PDB file of C-alpha atoms and ligand atoms in Angstrom:
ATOM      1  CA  UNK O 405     -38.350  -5.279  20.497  1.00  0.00           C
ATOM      2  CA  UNK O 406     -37.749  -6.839  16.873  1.00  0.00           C
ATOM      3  CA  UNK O 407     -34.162  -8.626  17.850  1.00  0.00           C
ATOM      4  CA  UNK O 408     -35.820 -10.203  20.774  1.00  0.00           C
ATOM      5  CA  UNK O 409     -38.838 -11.309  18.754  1.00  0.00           C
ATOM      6  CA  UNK O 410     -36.427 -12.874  16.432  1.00  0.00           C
ATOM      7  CA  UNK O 411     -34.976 -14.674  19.598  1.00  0.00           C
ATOM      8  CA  UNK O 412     -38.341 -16.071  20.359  1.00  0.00           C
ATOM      9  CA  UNK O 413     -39.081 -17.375  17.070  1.00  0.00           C
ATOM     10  CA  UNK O 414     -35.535 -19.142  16.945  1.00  0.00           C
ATOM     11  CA  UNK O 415     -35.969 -20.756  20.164  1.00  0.00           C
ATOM     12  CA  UNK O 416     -39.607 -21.701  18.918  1.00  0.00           C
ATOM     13  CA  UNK O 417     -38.078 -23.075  15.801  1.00  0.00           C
ATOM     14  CA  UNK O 418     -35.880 -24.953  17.724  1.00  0.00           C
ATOM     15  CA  UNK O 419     -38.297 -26.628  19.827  1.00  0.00           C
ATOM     16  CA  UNK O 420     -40.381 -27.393  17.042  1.00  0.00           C
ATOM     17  CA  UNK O 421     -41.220 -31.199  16.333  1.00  0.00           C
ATOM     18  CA  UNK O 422     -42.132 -29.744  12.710  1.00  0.00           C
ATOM     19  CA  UNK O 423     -42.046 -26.426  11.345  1.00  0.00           C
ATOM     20  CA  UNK O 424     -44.271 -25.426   8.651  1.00  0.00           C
ATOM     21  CA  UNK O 425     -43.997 -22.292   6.377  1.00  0.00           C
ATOM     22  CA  UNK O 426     -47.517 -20.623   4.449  1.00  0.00           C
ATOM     23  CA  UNK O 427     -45.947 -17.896   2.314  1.00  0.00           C
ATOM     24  CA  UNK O 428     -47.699 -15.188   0.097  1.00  0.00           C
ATOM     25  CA  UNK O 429     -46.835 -12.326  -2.560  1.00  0.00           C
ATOM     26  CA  UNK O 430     -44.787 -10.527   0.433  1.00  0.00           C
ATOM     27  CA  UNK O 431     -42.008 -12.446   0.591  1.00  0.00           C
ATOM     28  CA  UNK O 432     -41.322 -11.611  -3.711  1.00  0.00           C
ATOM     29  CA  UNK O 433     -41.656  -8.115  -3.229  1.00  0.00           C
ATOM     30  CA  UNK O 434     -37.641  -7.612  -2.717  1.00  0.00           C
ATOM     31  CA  UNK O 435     -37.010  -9.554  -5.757  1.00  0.00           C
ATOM     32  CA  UNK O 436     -39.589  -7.243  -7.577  1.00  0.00           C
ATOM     33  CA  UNK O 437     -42.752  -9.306  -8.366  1.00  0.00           C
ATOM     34  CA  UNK O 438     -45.270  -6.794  -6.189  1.00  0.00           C
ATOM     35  CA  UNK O 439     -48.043  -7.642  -4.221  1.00  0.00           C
ATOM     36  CA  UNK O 440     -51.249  -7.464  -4.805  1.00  0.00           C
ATOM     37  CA  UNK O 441     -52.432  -5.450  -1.559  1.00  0.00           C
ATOM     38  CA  UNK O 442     -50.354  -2.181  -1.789  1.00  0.00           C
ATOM     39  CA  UNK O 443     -51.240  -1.396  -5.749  1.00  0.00           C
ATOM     40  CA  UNK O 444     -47.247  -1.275  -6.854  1.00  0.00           C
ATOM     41  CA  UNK O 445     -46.020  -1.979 -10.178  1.00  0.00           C
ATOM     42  CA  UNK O 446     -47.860  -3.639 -13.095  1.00  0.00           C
ATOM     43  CA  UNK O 447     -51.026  -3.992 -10.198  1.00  0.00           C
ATOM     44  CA  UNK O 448     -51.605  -0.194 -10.452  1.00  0.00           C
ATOM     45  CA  UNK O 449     -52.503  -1.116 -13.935  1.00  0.00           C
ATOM     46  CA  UNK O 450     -54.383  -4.525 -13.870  1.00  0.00           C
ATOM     47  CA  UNK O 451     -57.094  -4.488 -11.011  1.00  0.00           C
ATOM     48  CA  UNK O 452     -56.284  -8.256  -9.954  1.00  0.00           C
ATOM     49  CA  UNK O 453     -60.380  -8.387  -9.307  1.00  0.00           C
ATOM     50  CA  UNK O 454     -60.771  -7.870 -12.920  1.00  0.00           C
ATOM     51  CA  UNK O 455     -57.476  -9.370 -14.413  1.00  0.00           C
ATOM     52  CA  UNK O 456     -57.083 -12.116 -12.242  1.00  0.00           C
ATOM     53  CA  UNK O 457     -60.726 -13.801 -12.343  1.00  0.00           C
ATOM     54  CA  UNK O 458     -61.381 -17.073 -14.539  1.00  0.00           C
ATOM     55  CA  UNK O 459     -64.715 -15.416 -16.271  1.00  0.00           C
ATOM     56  CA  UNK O 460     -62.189 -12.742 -17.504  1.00  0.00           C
ATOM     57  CA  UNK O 461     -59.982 -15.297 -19.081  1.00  0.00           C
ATOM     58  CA  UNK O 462     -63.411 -16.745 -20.185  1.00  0.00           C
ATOM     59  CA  UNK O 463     -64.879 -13.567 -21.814  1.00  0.00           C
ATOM     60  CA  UNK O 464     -61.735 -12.026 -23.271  1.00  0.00           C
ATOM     61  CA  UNK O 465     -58.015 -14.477 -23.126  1.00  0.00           C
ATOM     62  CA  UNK O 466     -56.180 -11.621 -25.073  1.00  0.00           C
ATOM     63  CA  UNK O 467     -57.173  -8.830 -22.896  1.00  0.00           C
ATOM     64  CA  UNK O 468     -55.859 -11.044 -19.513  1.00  0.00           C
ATOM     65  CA  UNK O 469     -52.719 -12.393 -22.144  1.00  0.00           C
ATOM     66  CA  UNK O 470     -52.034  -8.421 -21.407  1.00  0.00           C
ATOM     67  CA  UNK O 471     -51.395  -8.515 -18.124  1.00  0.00           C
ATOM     68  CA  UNK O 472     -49.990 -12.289 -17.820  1.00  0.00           C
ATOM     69  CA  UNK O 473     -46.988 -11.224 -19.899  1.00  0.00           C
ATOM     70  CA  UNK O 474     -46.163  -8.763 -17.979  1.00  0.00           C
ATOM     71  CA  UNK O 475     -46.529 -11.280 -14.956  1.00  0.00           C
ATOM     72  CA  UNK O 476     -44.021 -13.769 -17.326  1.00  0.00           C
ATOM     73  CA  UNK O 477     -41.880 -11.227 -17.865  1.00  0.00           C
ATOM     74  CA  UNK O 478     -41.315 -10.885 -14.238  1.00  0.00           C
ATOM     75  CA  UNK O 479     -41.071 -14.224 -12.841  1.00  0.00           C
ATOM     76  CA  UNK O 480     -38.583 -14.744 -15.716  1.00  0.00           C
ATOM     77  CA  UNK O 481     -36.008 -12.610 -14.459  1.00  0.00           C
ATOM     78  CA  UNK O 482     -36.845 -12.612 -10.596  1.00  0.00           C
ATOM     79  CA  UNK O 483     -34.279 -14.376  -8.506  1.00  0.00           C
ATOM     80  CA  UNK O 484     -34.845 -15.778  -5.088  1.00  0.00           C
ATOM     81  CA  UNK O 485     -34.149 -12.812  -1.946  1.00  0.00           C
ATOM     82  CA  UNK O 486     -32.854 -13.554   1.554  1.00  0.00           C
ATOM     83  CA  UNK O 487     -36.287 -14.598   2.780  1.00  0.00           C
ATOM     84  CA  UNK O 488     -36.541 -17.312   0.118  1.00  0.00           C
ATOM     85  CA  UNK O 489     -33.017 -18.142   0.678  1.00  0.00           C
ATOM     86  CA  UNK O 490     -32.944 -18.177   4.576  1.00  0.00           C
ATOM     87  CA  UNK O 491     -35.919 -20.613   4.183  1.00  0.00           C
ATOM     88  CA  UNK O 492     -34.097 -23.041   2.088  1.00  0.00           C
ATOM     89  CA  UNK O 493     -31.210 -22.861   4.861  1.00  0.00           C
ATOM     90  CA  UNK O 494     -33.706 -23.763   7.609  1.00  0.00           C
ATOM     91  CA  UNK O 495     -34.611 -26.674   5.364  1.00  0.00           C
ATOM     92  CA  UNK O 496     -30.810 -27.928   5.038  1.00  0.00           C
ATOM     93  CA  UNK O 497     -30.555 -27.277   8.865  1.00  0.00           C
ATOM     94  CA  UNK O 498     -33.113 -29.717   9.607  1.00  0.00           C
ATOM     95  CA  UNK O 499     -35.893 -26.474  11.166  1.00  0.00           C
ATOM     96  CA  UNK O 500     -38.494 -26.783   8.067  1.00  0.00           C
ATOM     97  CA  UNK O 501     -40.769 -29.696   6.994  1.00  0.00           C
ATOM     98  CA  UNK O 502     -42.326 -27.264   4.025  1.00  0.00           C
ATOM     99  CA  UNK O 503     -43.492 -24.617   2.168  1.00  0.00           C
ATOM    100  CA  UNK O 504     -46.726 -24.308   1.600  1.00  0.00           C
ATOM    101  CA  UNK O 505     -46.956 -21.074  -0.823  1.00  0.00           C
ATOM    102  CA  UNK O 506     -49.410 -18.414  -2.515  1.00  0.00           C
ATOM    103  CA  UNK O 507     -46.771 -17.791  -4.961  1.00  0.00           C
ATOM    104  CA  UNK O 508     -46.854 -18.361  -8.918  1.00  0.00           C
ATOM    105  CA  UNK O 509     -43.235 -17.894  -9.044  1.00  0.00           C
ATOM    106  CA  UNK O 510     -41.285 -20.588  -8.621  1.00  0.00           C
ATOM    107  CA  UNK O 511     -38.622 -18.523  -5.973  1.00  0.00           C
ATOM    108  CA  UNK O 512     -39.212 -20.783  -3.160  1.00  0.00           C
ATOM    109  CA  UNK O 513     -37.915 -24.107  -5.546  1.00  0.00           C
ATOM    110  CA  UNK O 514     -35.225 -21.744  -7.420  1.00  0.00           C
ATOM    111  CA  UNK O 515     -33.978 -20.908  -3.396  1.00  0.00           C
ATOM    112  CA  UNK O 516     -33.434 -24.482  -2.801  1.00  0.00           C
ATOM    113  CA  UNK O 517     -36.653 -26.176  -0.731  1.00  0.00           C
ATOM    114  CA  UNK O 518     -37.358 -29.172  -1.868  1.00  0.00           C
ATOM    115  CA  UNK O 519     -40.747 -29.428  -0.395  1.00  0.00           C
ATOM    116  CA  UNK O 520     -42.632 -26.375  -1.787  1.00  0.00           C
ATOM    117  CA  UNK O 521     -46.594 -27.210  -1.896  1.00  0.00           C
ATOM    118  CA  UNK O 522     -48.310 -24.576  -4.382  1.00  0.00           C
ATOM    119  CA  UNK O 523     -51.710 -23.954  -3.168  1.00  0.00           C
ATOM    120  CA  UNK O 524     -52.141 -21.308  -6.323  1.00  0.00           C
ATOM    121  CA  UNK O 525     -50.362 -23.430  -8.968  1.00  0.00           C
ATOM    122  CA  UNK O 526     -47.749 -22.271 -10.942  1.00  0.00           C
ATOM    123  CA  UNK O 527     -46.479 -21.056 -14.452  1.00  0.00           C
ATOM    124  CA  UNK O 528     -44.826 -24.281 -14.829  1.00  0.00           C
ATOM    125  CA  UNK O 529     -47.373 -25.559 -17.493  1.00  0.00           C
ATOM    126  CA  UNK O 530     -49.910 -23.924 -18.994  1.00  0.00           C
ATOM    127  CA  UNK O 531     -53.264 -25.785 -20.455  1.00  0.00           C
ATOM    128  CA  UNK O 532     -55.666 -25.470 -23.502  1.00  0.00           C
ATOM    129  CA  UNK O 533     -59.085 -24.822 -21.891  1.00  0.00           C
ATOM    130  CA  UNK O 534     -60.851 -26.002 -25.522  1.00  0.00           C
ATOM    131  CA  UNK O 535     -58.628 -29.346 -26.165  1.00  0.00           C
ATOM    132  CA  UNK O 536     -56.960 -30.043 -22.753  1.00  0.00           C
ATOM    133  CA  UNK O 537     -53.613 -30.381 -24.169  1.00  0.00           C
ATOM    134  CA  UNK O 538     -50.725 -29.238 -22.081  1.00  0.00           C
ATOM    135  CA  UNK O 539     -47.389 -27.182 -22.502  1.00  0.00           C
ATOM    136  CA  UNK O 540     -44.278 -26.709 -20.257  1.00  0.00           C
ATOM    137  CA  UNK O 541     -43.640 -22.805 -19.400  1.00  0.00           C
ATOM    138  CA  UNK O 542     -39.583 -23.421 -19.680  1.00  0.00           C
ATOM    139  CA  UNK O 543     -40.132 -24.185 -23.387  1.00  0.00           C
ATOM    140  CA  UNK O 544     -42.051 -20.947 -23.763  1.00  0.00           C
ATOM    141  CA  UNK O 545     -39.757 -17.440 -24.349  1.00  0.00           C
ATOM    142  CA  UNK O 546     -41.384 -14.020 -23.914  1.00  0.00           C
ATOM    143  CA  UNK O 547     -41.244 -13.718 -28.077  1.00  0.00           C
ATOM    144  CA  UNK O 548     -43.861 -16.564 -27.497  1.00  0.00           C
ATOM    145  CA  UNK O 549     -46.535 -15.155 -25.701  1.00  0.00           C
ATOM    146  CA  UNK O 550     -49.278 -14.635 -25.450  1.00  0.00           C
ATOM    147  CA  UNK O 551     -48.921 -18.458 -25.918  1.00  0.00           C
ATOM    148  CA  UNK O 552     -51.700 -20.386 -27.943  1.00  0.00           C
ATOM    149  CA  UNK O 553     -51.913 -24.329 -28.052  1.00  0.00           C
ATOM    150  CA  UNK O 554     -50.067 -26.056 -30.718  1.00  0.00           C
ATOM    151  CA  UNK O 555     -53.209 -28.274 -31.352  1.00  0.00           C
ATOM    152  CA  UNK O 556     -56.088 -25.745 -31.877  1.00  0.00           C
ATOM    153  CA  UNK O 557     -54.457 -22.758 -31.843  1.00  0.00           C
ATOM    154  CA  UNK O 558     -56.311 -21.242 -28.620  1.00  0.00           C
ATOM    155  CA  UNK O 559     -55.012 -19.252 -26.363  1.00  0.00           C
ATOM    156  CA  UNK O 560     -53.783 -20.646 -23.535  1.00  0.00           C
ATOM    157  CA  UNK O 561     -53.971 -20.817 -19.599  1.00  0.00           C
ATOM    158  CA  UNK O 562     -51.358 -21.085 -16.939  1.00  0.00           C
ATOM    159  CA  UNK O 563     -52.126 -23.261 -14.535  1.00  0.00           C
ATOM    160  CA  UNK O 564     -52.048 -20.510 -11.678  1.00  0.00           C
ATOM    161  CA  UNK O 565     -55.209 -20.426  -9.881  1.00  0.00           C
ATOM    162  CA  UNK O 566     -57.558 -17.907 -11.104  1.00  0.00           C
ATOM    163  CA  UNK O 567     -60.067 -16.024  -8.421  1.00  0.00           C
ATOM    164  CA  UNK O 568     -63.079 -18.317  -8.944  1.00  0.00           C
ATOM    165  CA  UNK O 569     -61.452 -21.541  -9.764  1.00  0.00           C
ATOM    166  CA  UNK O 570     -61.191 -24.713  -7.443  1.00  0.00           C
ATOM    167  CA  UNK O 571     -57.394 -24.906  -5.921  1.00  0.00           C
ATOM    168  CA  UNK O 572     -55.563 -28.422  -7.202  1.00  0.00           C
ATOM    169  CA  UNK O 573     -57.025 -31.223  -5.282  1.00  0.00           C
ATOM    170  CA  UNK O 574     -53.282 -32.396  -4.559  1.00  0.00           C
ATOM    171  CA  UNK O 575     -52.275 -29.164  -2.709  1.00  0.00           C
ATOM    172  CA  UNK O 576     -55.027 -28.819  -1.237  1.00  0.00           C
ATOM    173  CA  UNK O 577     -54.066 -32.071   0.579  1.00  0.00           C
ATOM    174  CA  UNK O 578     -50.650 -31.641   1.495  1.00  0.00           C
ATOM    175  CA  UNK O 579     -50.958 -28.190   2.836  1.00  0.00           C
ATOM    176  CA  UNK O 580     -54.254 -29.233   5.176  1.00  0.00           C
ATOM    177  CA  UNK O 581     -52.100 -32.317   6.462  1.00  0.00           C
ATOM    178  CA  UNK O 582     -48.757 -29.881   6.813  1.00  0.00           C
ATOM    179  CA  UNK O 583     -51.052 -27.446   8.944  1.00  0.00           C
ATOM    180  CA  UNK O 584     -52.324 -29.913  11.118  1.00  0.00           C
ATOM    181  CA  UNK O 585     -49.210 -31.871  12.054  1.00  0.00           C
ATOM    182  CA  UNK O 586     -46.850 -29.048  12.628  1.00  0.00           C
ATOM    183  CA  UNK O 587     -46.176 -26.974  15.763  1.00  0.00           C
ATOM    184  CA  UNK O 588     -45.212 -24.123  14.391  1.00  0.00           C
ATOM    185  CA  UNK O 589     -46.122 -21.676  11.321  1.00  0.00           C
ATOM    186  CA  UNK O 590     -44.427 -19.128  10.013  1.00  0.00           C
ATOM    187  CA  UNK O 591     -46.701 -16.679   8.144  1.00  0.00           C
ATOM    188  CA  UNK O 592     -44.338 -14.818   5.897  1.00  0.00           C
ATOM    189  CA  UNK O 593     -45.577 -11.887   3.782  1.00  0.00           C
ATOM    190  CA  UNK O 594     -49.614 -12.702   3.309  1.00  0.00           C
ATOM    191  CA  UNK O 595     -52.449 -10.587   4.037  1.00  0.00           C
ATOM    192  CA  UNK O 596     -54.133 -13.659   5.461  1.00  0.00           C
ATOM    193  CA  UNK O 597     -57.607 -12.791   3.207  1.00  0.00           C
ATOM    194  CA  UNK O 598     -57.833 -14.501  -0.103  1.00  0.00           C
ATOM    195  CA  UNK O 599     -59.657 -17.983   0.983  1.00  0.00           C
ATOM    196  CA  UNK O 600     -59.530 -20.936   1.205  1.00  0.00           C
ATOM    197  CA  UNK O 601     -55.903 -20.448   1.249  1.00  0.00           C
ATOM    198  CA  UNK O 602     -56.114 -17.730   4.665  1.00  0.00           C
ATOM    199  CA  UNK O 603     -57.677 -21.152   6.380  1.00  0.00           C
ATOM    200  CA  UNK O 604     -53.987 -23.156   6.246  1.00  0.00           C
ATOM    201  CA  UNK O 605     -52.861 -20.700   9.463  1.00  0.00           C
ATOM    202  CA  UNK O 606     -55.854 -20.891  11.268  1.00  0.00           C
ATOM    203  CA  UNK O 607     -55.821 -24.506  10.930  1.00  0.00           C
ATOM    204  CA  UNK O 608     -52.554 -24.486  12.546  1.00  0.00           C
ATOM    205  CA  UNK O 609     -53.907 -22.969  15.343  1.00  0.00           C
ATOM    206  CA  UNK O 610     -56.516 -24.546  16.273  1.00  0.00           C
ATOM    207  CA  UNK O 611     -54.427 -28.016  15.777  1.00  0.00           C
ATOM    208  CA  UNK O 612     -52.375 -26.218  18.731  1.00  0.00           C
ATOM    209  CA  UNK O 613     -49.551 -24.804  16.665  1.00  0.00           C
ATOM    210  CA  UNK O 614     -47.388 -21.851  17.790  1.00  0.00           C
ATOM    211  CA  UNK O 615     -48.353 -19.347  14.847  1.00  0.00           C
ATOM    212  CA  UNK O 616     -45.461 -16.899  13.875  1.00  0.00           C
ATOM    213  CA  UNK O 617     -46.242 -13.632  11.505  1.00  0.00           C
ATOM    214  CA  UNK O 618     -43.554 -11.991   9.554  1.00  0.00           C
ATOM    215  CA  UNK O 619     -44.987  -9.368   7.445  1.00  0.00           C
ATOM    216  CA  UNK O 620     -44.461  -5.051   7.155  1.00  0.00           C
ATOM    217  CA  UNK O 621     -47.573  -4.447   8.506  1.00  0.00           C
ATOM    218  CA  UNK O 622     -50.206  -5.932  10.961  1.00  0.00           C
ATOM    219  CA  UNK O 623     -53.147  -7.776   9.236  1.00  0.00           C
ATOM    220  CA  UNK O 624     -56.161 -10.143   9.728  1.00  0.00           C
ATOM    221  CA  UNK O 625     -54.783 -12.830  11.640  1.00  0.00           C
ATOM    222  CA  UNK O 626     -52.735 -10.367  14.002  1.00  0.00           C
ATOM    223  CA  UNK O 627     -52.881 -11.062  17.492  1.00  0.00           C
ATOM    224  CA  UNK O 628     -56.443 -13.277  16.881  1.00  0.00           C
ATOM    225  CA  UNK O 629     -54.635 -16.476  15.144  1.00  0.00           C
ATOM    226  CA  UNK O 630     -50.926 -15.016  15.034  1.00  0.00           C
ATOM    227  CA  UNK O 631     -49.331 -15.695  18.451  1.00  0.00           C
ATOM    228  CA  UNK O 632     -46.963 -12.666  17.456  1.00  0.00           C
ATOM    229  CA  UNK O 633     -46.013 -10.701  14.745  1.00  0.00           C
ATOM    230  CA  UNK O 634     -42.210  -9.563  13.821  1.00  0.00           C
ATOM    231  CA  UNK O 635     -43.237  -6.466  11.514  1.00  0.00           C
ATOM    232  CA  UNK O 636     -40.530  -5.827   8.926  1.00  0.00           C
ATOM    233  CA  UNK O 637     -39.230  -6.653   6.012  1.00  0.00           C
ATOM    234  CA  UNK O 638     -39.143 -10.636   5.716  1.00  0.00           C
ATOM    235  CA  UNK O 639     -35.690 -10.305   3.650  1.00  0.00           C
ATOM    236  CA  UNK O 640     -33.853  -8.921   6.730  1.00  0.00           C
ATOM    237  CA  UNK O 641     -35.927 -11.092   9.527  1.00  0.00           C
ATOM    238  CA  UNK O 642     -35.974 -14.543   7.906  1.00  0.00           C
ATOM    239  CA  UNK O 643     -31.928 -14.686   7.678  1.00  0.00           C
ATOM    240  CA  UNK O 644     -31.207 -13.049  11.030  1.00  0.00           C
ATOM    241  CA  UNK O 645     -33.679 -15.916  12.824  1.00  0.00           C
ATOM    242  CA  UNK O 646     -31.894 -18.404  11.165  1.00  0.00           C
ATOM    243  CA  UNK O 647     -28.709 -17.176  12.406  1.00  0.00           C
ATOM    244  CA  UNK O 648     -30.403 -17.389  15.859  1.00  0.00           C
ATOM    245  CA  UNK O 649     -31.151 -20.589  15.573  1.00  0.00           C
ATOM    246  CA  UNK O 650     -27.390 -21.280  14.043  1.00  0.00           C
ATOM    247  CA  UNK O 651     -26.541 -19.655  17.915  1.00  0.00           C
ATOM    248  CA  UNK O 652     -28.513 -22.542  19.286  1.00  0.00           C
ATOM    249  CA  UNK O 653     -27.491 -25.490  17.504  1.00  0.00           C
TER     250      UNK O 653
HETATM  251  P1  NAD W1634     -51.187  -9.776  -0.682  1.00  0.00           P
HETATM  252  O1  NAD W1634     -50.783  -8.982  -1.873  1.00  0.00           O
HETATM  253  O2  NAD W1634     -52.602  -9.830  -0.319  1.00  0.00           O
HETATM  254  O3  NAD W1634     -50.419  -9.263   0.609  1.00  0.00           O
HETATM  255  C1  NAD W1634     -49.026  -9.093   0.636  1.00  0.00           C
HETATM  256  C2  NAD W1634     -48.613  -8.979   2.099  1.00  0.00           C
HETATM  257  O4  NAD W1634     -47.208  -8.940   2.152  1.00  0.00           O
HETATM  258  C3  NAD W1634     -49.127  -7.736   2.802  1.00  0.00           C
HETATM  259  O5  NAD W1634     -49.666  -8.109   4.055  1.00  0.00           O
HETATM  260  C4  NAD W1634     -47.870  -6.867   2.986  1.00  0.00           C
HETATM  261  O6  NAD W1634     -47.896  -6.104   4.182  1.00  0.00           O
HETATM  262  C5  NAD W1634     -46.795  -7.915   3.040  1.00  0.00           C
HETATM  263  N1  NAD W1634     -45.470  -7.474   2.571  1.00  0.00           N
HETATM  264  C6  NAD W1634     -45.158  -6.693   1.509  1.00  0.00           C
HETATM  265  N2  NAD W1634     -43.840  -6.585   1.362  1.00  0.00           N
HETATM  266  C7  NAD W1634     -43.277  -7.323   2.349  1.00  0.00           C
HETATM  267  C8  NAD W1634     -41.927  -7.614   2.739  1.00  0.00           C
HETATM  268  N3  NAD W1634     -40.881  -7.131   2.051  1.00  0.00           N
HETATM  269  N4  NAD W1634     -41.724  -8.395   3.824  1.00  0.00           N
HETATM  270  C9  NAD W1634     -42.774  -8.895   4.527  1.00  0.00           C
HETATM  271  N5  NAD W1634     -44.067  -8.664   4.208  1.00  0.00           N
HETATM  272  C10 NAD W1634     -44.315  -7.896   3.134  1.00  0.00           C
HETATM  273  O7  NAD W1634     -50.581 -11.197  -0.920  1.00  0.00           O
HETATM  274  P2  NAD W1634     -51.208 -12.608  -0.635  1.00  0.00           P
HETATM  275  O8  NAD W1634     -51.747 -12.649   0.738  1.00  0.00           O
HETATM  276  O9  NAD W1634     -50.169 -13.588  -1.037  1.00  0.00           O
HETATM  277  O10 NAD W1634     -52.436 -12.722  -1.626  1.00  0.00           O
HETATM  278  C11 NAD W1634     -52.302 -12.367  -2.981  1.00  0.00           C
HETATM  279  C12 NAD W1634     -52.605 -13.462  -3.976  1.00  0.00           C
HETATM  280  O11 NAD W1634     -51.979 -13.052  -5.193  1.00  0.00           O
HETATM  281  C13 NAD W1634     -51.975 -14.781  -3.638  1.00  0.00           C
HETATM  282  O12 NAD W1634     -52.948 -15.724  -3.738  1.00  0.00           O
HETATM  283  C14 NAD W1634     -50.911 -15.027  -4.711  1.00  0.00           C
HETATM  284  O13 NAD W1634     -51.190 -16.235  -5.366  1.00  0.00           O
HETATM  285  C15 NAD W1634     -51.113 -13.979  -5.762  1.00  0.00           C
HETATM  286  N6  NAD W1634     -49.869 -13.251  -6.152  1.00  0.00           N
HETATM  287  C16 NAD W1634     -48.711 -13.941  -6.290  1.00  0.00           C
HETATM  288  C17 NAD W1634     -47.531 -13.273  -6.608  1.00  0.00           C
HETATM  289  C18 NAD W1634     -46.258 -14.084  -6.754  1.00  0.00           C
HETATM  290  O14 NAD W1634     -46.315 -15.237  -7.164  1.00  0.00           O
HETATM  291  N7  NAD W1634     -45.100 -13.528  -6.386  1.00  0.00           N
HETATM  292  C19 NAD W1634     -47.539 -11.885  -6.777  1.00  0.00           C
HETATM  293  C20 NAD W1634     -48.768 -11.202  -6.641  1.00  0.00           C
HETATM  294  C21 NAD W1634     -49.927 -11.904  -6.315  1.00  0.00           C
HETATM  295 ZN1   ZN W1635     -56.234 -26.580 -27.785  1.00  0.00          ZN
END
């Protein structure tokens, strides 16, 4: 049932005139950043509904600092999996356009793509909300967090998007013109329910796009948006369709 699933989506990958990925916290889990959905690791701790929210950062930076260095301390280490790494080979092969991604992580970039759109921002820089002024993450070591702005001394904010904050206008442009000009979208590793972002694959469809799922589990879009889902783990699916398509090259 899977392997000839995995057939399909080569062939569909193959026929594509442009091939979009929309990738969420699934496809880290094998290089141990968890999920949200699932409650695993430092998530069991931090509710994100309470950790992850803008007024929390408002009300209380230090208590949020708690669980962003934890968060830091992950992405740090984490290296890209076979799903991040089979997407970068699709990408050299000429079978993906983009990423669009969920992610905070920086995995798809450290894999390889070179056209990674992040809808959720990143850890890449991190902003004073009080004076505006702006650090790089790589100059930042874990001994320097929680981090607090060389100007006034607040504490401050990566620019990952926080439930309740806009997501950057630039992404937000990309991705909507990526999910209307491609033909088919692979899904990788989202629960498909934390809007606007769960819009990019429906988008796709309705543009006419063959939509692809790869994720453990069925979820929102199954069967409704999804044309079909390959249920497994995306770090043994992603490199054995790109070997397919390899077989059809
Ligand atoms: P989610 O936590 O809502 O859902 C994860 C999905 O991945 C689930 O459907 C699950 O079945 C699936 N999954 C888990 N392990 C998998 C595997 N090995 N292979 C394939 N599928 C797997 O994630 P989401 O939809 O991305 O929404 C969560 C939000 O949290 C996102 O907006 C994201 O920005 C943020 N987040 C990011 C990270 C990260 O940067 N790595 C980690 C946690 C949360
Ligand atoms: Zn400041």
């Amino acid at each position: 049932m899977t392997h000839s699933l995995i057939q399909r989506a080569a062939k569909d990958i193959f026929q594509s005139r442009k091939t979009v990925a929309f990738t969420g916290a699934g496809i880290s889990v094998e290089s141990g950043i968890p999920a949200f959905r699932g409650g695993q690791g430092l998530w069991e701790r931090y509710d994100p509904d309470e950790y992850a929210h803008i007024d929390a950062f408002h009300v209380n930076p230090g208590k949020v600092w708690l669980m962003l260095r934890e968060m830091f301390a992950l992405i740090m280490t984490a290296k890209p999996n076979p799903a991040h790494l089979g997407l970068a080979e699709l990408e050299r092969m000429g079978f993906l356009s983009s990423v669009i991604t969920q992610n905070v992580d920086g995995l798809h970039q450290a894999a390889g793509n070179t056209n990674v759109i992040e809808y959720h921002g990143s850890h890449n820089t991190l902003s004073c909300l009080r004076c505006s002024t702006k650090v790089k993450g790589s100059s930042l070591t874990l001994s320097d967090l929680p981090a607090r702005c060389p100007n006034c001394s607040s504490l401050l904010k990566p620019d990952v998007v926080f439930f309740g904050e806009a997501i950057p206008w630039r992404a937000q442009l990309l991705s909507s013109s990526e999910s209307q000009s491609c033909t088919v979208m692979l899904v990788i590793g989202t629960s498909a329910i934390v809007y606007p972002a769960a819009s990019i694959p429906i988008t796709a469809k309705e543009r006419g796009a063959t939509v692809i799922e790869i994720n453990k589990e069925p979820t929102s879009i199954t069967g409704d948006i999804s044309d079909y889902l390959i249920e497994g783990s995306a770090g043994e699916i992603i490199p054995a369709i790109v070997e397919e398509v390899r077989k059809l090259v």
